[in-house]
Every structure is written in C-alpha cells, then in structure tokens.
Short mmCIF file of C-alpha atoms in Angstrom, two decimals:
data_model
loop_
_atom_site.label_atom_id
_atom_site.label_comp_id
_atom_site.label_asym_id
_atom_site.label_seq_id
_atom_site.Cartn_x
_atom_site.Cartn_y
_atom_site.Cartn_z
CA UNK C 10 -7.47 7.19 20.27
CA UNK C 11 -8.79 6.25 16.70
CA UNK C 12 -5.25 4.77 16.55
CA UNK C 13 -5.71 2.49 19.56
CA UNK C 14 -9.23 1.20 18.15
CA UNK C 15 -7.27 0.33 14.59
CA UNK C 16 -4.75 -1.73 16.34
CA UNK C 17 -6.62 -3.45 18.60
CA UNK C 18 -8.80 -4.68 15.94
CA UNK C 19 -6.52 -5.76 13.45
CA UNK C 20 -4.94 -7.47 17.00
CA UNK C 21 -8.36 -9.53 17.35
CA UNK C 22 -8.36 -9.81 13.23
CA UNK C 23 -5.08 -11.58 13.63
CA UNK C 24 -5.87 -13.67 16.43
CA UNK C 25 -9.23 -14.95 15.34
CA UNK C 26 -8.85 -15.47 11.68
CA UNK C 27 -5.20 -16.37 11.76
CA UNK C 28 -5.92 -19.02 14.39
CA UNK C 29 -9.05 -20.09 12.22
CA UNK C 30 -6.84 -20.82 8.81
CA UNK C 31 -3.80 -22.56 10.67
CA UNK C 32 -6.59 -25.10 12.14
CA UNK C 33 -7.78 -25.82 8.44
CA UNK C 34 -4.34 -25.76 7.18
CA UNK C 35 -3.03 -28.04 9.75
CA UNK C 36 -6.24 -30.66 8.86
CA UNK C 37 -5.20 -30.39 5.48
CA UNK C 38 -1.53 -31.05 5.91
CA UNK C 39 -2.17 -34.60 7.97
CA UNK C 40 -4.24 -35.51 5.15
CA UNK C 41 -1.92 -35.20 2.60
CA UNK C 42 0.73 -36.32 4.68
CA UNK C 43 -1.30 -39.86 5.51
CA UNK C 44 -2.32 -40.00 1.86
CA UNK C 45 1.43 -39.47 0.79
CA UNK C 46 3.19 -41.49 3.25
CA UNK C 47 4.31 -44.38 0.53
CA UNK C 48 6.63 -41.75 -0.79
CA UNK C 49 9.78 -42.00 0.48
CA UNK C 50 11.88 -38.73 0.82
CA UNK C 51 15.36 -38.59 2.46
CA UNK C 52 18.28 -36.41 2.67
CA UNK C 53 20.67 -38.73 1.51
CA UNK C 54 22.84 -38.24 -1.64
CA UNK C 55 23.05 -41.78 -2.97
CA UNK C 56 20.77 -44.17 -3.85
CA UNK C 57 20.98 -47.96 -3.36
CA UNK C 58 19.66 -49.02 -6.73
CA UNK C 59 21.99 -50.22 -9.66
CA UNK C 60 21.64 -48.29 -12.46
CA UNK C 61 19.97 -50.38 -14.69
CA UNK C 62 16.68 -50.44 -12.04
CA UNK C 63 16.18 -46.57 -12.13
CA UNK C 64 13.43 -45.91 -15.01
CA UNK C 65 13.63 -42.05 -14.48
CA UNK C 66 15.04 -39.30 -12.30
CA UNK C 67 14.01 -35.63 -11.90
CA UNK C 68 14.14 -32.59 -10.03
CA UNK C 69 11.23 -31.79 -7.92
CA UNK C 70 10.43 -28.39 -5.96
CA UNK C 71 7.56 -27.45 -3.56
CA UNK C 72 7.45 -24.21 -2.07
CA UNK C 73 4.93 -22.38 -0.40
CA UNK C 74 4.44 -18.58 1.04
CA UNK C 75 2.64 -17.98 4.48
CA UNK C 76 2.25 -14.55 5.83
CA UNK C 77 2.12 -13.41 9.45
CA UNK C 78 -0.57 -12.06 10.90
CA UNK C 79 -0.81 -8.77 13.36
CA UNK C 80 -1.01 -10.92 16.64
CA UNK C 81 1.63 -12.96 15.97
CA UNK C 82 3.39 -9.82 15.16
CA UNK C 83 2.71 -8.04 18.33
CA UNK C 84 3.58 -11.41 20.50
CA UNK C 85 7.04 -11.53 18.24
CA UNK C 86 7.86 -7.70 18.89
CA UNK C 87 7.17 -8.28 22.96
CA UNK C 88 9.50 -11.35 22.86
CA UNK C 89 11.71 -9.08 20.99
CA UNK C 90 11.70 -7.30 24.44
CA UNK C 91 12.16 -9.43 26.98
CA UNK C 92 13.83 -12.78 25.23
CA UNK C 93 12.66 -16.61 25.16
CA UNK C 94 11.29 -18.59 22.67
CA UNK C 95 9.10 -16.51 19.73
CA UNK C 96 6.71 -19.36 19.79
CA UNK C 97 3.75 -17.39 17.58
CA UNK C 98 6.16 -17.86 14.31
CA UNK C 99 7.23 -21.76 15.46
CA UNK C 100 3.64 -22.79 13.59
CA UNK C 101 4.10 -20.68 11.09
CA UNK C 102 7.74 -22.27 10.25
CA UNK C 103 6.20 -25.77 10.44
CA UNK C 104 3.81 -25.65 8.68
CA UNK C 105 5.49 -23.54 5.56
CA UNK C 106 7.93 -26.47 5.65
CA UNK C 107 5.64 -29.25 5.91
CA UNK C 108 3.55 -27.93 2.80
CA UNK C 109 6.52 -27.05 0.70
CA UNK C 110 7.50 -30.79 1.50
CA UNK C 111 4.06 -31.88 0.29
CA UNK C 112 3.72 -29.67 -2.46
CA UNK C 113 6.89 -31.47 -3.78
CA UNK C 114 5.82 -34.97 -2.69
CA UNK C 115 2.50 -34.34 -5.24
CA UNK C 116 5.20 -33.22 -8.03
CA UNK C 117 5.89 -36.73 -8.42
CA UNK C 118 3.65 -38.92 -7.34
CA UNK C 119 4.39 -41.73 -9.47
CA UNK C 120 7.75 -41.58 -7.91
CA UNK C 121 9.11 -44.42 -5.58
CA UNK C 122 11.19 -42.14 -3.65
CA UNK C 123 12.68 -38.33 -3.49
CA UNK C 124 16.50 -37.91 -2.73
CA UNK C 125 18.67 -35.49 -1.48
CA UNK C 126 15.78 -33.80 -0.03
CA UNK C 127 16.87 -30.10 0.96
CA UNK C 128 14.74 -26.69 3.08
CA UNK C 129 14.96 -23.85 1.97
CA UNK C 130 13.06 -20.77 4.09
CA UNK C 131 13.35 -17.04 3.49
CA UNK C 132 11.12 -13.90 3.76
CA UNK C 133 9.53 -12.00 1.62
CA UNK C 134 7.10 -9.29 1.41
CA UNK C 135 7.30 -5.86 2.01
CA UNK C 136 9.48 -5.92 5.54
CA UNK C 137 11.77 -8.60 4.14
CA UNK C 138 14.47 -6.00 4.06
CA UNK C 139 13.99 -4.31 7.82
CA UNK C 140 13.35 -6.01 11.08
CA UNK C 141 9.97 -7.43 10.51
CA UNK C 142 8.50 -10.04 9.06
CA UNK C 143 6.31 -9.85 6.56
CA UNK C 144 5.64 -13.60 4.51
CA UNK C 145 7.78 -16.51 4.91
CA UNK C 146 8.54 -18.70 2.25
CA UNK C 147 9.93 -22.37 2.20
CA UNK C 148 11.41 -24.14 -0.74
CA UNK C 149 12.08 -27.72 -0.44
CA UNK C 150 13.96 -29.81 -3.52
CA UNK C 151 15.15 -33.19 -4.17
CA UNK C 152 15.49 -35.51 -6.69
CA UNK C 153 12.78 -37.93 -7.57
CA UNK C 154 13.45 -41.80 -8.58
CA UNK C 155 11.01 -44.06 -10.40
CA UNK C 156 12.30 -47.57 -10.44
CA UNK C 157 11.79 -50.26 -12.85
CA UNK C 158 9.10 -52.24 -11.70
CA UNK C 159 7.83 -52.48 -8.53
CA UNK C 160 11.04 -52.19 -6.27
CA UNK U 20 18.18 -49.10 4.90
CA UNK U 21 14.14 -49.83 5.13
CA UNK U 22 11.87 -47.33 4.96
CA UNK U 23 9.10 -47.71 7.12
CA UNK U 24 6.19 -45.16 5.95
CA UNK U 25 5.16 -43.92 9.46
CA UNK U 26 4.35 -39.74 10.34
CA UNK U 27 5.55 -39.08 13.95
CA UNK U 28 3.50 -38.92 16.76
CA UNK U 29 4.26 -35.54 18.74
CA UNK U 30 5.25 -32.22 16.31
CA UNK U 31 8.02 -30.95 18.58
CA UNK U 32 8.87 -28.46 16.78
CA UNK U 33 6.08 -26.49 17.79
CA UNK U 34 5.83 -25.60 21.39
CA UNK U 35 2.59 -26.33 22.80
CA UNK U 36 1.45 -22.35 24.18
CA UNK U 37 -1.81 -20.98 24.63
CA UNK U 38 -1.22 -17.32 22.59
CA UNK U 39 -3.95 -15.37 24.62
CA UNK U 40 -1.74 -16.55 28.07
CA UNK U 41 0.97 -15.01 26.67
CA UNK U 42 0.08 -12.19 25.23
CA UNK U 43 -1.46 -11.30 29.14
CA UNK U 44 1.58 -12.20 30.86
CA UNK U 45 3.89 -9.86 27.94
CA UNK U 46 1.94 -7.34 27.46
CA UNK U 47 0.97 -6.84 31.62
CA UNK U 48 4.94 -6.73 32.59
CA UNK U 49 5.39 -4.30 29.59
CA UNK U 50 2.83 -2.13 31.18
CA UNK U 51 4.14 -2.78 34.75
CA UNK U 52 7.33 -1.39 33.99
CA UNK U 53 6.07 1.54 31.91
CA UNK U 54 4.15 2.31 34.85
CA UNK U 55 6.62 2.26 37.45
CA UNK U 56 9.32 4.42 35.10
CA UNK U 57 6.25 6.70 35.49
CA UNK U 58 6.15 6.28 38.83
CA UNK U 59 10.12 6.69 39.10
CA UNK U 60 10.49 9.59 36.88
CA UNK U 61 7.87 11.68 38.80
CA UNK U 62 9.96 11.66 42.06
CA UNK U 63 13.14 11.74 39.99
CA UNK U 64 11.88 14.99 38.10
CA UNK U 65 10.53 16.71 40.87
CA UNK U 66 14.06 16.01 42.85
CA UNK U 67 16.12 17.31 40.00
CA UNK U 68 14.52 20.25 38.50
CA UNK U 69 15.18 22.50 41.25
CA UNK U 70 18.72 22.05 40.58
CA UNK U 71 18.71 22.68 36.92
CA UNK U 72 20.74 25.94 36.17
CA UNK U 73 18.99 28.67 33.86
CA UNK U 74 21.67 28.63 31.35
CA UNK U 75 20.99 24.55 30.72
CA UNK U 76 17.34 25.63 30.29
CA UNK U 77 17.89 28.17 27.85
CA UNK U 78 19.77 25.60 25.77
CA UNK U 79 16.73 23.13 26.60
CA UNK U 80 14.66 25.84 25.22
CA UNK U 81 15.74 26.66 21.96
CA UNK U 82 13.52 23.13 19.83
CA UNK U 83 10.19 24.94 21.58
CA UNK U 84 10.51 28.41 20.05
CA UNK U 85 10.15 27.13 16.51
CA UNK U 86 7.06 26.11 17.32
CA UNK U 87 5.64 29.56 17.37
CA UNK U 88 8.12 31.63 15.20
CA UNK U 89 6.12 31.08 12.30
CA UNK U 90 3.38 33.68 13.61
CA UNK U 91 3.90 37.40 13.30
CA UNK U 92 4.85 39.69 15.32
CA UNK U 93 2.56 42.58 16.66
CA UNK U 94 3.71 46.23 16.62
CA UNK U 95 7.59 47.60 17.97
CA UNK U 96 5.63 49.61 20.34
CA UNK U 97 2.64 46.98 22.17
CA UNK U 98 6.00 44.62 22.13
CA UNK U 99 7.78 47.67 23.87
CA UNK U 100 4.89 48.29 26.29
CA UNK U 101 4.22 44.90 27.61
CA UNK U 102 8.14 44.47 28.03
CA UNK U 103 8.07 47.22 30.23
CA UNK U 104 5.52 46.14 32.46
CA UNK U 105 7.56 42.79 32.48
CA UNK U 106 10.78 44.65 33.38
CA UNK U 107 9.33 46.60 36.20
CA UNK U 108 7.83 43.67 38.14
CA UNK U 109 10.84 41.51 37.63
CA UNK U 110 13.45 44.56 38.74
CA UNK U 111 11.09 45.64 41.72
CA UNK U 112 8.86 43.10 42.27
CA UNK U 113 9.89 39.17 41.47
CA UNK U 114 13.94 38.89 41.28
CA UNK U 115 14.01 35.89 38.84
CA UNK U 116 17.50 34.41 37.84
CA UNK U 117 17.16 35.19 34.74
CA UNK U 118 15.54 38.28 32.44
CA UNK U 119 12.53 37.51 30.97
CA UNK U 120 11.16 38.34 27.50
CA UNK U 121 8.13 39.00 26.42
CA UNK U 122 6.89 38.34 22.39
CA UNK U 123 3.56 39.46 21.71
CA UNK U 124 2.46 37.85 18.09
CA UNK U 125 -0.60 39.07 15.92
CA UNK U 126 -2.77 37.02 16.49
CA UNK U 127 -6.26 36.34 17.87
CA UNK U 128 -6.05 33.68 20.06
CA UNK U 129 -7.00 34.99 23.55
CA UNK U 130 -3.92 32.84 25.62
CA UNK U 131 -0.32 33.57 27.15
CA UNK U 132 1.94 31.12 26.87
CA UNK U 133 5.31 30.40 28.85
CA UNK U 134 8.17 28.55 27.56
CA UNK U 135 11.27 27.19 28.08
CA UNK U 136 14.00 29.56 28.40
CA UNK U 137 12.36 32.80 29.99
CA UNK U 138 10.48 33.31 27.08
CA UNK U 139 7.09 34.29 27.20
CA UNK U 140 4.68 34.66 24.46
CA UNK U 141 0.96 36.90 24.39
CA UNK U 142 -0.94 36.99 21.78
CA UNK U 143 -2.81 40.26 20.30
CA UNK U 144 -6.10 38.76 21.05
CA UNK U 145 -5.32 38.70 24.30
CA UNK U 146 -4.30 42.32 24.63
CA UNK U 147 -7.29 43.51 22.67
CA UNK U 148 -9.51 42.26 25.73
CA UNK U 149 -7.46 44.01 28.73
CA UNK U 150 -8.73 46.93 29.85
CA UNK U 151 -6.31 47.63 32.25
CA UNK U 152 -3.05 47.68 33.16
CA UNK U 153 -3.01 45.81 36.06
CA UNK U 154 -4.92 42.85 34.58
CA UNK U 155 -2.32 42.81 32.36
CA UNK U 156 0.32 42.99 35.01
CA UNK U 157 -1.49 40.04 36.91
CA UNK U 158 -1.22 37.80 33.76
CA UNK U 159 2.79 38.58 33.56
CA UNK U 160 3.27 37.36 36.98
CA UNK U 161 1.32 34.33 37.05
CA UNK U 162 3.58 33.50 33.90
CA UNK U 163 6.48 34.73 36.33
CA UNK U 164 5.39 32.53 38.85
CA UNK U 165 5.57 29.20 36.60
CA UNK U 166 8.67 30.24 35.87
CA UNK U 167 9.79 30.39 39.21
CA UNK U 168 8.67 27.33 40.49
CA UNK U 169 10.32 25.82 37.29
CA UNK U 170 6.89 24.14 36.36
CA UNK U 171 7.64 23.67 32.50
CA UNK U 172 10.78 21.44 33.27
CA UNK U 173 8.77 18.73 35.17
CA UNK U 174 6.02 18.09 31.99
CA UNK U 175 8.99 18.12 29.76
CA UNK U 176 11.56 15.50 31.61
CA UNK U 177 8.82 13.33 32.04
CA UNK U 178 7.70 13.50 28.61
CA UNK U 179 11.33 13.51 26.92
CA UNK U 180 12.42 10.49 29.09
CA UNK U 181 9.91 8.26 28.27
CA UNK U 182 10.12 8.72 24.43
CA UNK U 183 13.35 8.38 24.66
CA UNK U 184 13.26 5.06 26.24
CA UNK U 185 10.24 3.83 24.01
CA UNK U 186 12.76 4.53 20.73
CA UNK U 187 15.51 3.32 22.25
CA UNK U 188 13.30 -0.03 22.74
CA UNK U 189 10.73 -0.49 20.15
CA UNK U 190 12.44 1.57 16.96
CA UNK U 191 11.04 4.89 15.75
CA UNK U 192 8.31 3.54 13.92
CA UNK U 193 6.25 1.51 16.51
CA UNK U 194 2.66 2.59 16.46
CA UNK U 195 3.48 1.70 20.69
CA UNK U 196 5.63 4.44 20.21
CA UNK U 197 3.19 7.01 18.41
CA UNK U 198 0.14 6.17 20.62
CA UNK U 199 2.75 7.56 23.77
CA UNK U 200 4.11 10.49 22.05
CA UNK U 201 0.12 11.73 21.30
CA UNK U 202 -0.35 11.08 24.71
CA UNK U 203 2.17 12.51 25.99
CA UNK U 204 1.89 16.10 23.64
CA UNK U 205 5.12 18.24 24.32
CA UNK U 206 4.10 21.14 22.74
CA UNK U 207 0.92 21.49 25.16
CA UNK U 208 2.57 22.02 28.55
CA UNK U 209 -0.73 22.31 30.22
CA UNK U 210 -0.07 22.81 34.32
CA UNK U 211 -1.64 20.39 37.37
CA UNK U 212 -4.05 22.59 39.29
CA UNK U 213 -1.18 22.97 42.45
CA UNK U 214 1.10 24.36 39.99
CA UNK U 215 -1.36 27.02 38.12
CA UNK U 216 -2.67 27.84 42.02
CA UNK U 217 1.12 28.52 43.10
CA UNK U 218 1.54 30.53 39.86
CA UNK U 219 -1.90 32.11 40.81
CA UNK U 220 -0.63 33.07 44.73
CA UNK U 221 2.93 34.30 42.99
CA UNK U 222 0.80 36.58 40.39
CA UNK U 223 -1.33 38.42 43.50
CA UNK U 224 1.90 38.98 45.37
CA UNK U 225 3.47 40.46 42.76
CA UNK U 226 0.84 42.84 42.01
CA UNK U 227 0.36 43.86 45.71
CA UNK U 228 4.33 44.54 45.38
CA UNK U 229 3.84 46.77 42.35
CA UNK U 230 0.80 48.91 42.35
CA UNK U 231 0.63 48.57 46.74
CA UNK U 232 -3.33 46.88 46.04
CA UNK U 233 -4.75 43.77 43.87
CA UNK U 234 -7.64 45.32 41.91
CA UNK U 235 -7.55 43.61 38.66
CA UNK U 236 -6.57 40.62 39.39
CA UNK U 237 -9.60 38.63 38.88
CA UNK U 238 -10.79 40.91 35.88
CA UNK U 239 -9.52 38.60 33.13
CA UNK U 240 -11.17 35.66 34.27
CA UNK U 241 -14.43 37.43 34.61
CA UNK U 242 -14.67 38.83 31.02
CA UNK U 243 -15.80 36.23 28.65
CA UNK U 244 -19.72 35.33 29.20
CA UNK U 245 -20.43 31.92 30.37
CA UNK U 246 -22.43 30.33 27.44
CA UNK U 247 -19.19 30.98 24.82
CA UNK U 248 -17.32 28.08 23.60
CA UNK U 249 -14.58 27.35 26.50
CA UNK U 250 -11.60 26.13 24.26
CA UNK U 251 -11.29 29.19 21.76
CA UNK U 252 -10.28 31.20 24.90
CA UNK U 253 -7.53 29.00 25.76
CA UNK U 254 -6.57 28.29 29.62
CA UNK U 255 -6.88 31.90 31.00
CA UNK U 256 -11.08 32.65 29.91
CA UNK U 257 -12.81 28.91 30.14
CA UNK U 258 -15.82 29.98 32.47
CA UNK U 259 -14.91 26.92 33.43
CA UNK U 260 -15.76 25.76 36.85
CA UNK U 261 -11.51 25.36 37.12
CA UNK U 262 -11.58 29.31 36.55
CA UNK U 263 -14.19 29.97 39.24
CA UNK U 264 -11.82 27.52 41.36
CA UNK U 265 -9.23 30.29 40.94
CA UNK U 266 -11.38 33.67 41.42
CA UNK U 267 -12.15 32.36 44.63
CA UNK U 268 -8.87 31.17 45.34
CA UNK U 269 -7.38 34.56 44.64
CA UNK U 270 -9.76 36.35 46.11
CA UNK U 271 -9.96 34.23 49.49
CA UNK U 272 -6.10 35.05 49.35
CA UNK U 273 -6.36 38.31 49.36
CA UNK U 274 -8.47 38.51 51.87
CA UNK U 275 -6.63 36.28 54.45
CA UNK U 276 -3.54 38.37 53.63
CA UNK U 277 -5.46 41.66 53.94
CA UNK U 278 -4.69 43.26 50.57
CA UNK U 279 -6.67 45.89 49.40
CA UNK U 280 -8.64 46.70 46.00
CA UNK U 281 -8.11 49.85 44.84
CA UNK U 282 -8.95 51.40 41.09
CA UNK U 283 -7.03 50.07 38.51
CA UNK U 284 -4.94 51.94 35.55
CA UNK U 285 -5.83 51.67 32.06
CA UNK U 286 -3.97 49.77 29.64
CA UNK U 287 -2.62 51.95 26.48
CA UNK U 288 -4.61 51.38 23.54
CA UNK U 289 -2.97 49.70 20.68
CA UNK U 290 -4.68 50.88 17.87
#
C-alpha cells in the first residue's frame, strides 16, 4: 500500500512541477529566440563571402541537459504498451534542442552568422544504459563568422 | 540566399495533447484488460484444474516446500503418530489419488497448513492445544478435503498467470509489477469461504466414517477465548465471527444428516 501512496505522489510531483518549469522554460526560450533572431544559423557548409570579408571564424557549442520527470515516465512506459506517438518526451526533445541552439547562438553574439549548424541528442543519467530514460542531452555546433564590416 | 530573421509560427514538432486525457484513456484500458484476464482466468482455472493430474502437481509443488523447510522438525514419534491418523482416514475413510504426508515442525504457531503436492504441514503449537484425538482427526480431513476439491491449484494459476504476463509486459523491475505480486501473495493461499465450508462438510464426513460419530469436531474452534489477539492463532482459532460461521455450519450439518456425538479419545501426549 505504502508503495502505491509513493508512486502516486511522485506521479502528481511530476505532473505539477514538471508542467510548471516547461511553462517558464518555454517563456524563456521565445525570449531569447526574439532577442537572437539577427543571428543567422544554417546547416550549410559554405559560405558566400570571399575570403578577404571574413574578420574571424570559430567553433561554437551549446548544449543543454533536461531530465524526465515520473509522469512523463509513466505516460512513456503505457505507450510502450500499446504503441502511437510518446508525445510526453516530444516537449522535452524540443525544447533540449531549442536551448542547446540558443545556448550556442549567445556563444557568439557578435557573430553575423553560425554555419554548418549540426544536433546532437543523447541520454544520460543513471538509466542511459537500460530501457529508460533518465536526462536527455542536446549538443548543437557550428561554426561562427564575423564579417568585416557590416555585411 | 537572404536570410529573413523570422521564428515560425506553429511548433509542430510538438503534438498539441492534453497529458491528464491521456494518461485516463492509457491507464483505464490497461486496467480494463487486467480486469478482464481476471475475469478470464477465473473461469479458465476453475475449468482446468479438475483435470490436472497429481503427478503434474507434485512437480508444481516442489518451489512451495522451501518455504517452510527452514523450520525444524518435531519428534520421530508425534511425526509418526499424526501420520497414522492421516493413513487411516485416507485408507478407510477418504480414497484420495494420491498418499498424503504429514510434517509436523517445532514450532508454536497454532495453524495447519496444506500445500501443493499432498503435503501437509502442523505445527507443534497446534498439537500442544488438542486434547483429543478426534479433534485432531477433524483438522486432517478438512486439510483432506482442500485437497480433494483441488482448492490450492485455483489461488495459484491465477496468481502465477498474471505475474507472468505482467513480466512478460512491463520487465521485472516495474514497481506495476511489485504492487501485483504483494497483492497477489503466493505463499498465503488463504481459501474463499465456499471452499473452507466444502473442506469443512468433507472433514465431518470423514470423521463420521472413522470413529461412526462427530464429537470433536467443533472442539478446536471453541478453545481459544474470545478477547485473544485473532491473527497469532492463524485461520483455524480466530473467534472470529467467520469461525462461529463454521461451528454452526458443522453443527447444523450434522444435525440434518443425523450424526451422532459421542465421547471422544484422547490424543497421546507428546511430552
């Protein structure tokens, strides 16, 4: 019984604070993203500039670890069941991925634009080796070019 | 290329889902299926049971026993006298398929237990309160009686399907799968009330058989005072409105049948 009582309250833990923090997290990440929308960043490889217009180039990195919470555990581990989309750890995916990408935006922000922009997401945390999930990280890179000028 | 600094308008890569609405709509068809494999297995168990053969349910048997190995056994010669009593009421009284064995352990837990396998296990605390041999007898044959109407099997099926299933699905860790194994506790085999009354109607027949009246048989239940603590007594002594259920069940029985009550015979001492 005592059991049951733990579960269910780390189950309402989970839902309530967990819901609570990806609000604030998702407020924060439109903010940055408006205030760092000048900053170009692209996948491409090449850049469009002759060489003599590039002041500087380097590598930046933003990465950032989220962890899961119980209820999104439990809904993951009844989808595991039945099938369909595990739509409790689509957020979570987003929005480690959207602050990696901003993380690495504010690396540079003198920069004009960031290049050969890559993802990179993996898990961590004490389940990263079995069949749960524990934190997920994302790592986003790219190159970052200041230009000569204003270009 | 122009870069125009815009942030698009919808996210699609998160499905809009409201988290409570699915966790209801999960979490209620997990249910509704446990239930009706519930349901399922009930009928299931009670319609193959019957048909189990002894010598699959001594081989069933054999994980149980360990459970009380680990407890001494009482003296060569109460062991020898309570298998007697157990060998004349099966050869004269209750032909069961199989012979029955009786293991009487030291210890002072007042309770009888049958298992799996013909095996059936008294304890010494239990033998220190009989004071006669025919209460004694009537205990043997209500343990007799479970065993004829197979009631062990049907707890266990249920019991050993369902945590089967529930590792099969979730993984042996699941804390799903812990809160159903403590509910559903193996090593308890408690009885429904129509099985312990058929075991009950099977013990007073078998007594009448043997000693030709049924004085005794409600002895045992009657010996423990009412204001003691039910649960040290274990399921034969609660004075326990289930155990006044039974006295009167018995002795209603008896009388409808017309079996007398005669003087009992004491039970050897075994100090």
């Amino acid at each position: 019984m005592i059991d049951l009582i733990i579960f269910l309250s780390l189950v309402a833990l989970g839902y309530g604070v967990g819901t609570y923090v990806e609000k604030r997290h998702y407020r924060r990440i439109k903010a940055r993203e408006q205030a760092t929308l000048k900053l170009a960043i692209t996948t491409t490889k090449h850049i469009n500039y002759p060489v003599e217009d590039i002041q500087s180039v380097a590598l930046v990195t933003g990465s950032a670890v989220i962890s899961v919470d119980y209820f999104k555990r439990l809904l993951a581990s009844l989808r595991n069941i039945f099938g369909g989309n595990v739509k409790s750890y689509e957020s979570l995916i987003d929005r480690a991925r959207r602050e990696a990408l901003l993380r690495m935006k504010e690396m540079a922000p003198q920069a004009h634009m960031i290049v050969n922009v890559r993802i990179e997401t993996s898990t961590v945390g004490r389940k990263a080796n079995k069949k749960g999930v524990g934190c997920l990280e994302a790592l986003a890179y790219g190159t970052a070019v200041t230009l000569k000028g204003h270009a | 290329m122009k870069y125009t600094p815009r942030l698009p308008e919808t996210n699609d890569n998160v499905s809009p889902s409201s988290p409570l609405k699915e966790l209801a709509v999960l979490a209620g068809g997990l249910l509704a299926i446990i239930v009706g494999i519930y349901l399922v297995l009930g009928v299931a168990v009670d319609l193959i049971v019957p048909r189990l053969s002894p010598g699959l349910e001594r081989r069933l048997a054999k994980p149980f026993l360990s459970t009380v190995t680990d407890i001494d056994d009482a003296a060569d010669s109460t062991q020898e006298s309570v298998q007697a009593i157990l060998d004349r009421l099966q050869k004269e009284c209750a032909e069961l398929p199989f012979p029955l064995q009786v293991h009487v352990k030291s210890s002072e837990t007042i309770n009888a237990l049958a298992f799996p396998g013909g095996h059936i296990i008294i304890f010494q605390g239990l033998l220190d309160e009989v004071t006669s041999e025919n209460e004694l007898a009537f205990v043997l044959a209500h343990e007799m009686g479970h065993y004829a109407n197979r009631d062990h099997l049907r707890g266990i099926g249920r019991a050993l399907v369902f945590i089967t299933v529930s590792t099969l699905t979730l993984g042996p860790d699941s804390p799903v799968a812990k809160v159903l194994g403590s509910a559903l506790n193996l090593t308890e085999m408690r009885f429904s009330r129509a099985q312990e009354n058929r075991a009950d109607t099977f013990g007073l027949e078998a007594l009448q058989c043997l000693y030709g009246h049924v004085g005794g048989s409600t002895d045992f239940f009657n010996k423990i005072p009412a204001d003691q603590d039910p649960g040290r007594f274990g399921h034969y002594f609660a004075s326990h409105p289930e155990n006044r259920r039974r006295i009167a069940h018995l002795e209603e029985l008896a009388r409808s049948k017309g079996y007398p009550s005669e003087a009992t015979l004491p039970f050897p001492s075994t100090d």
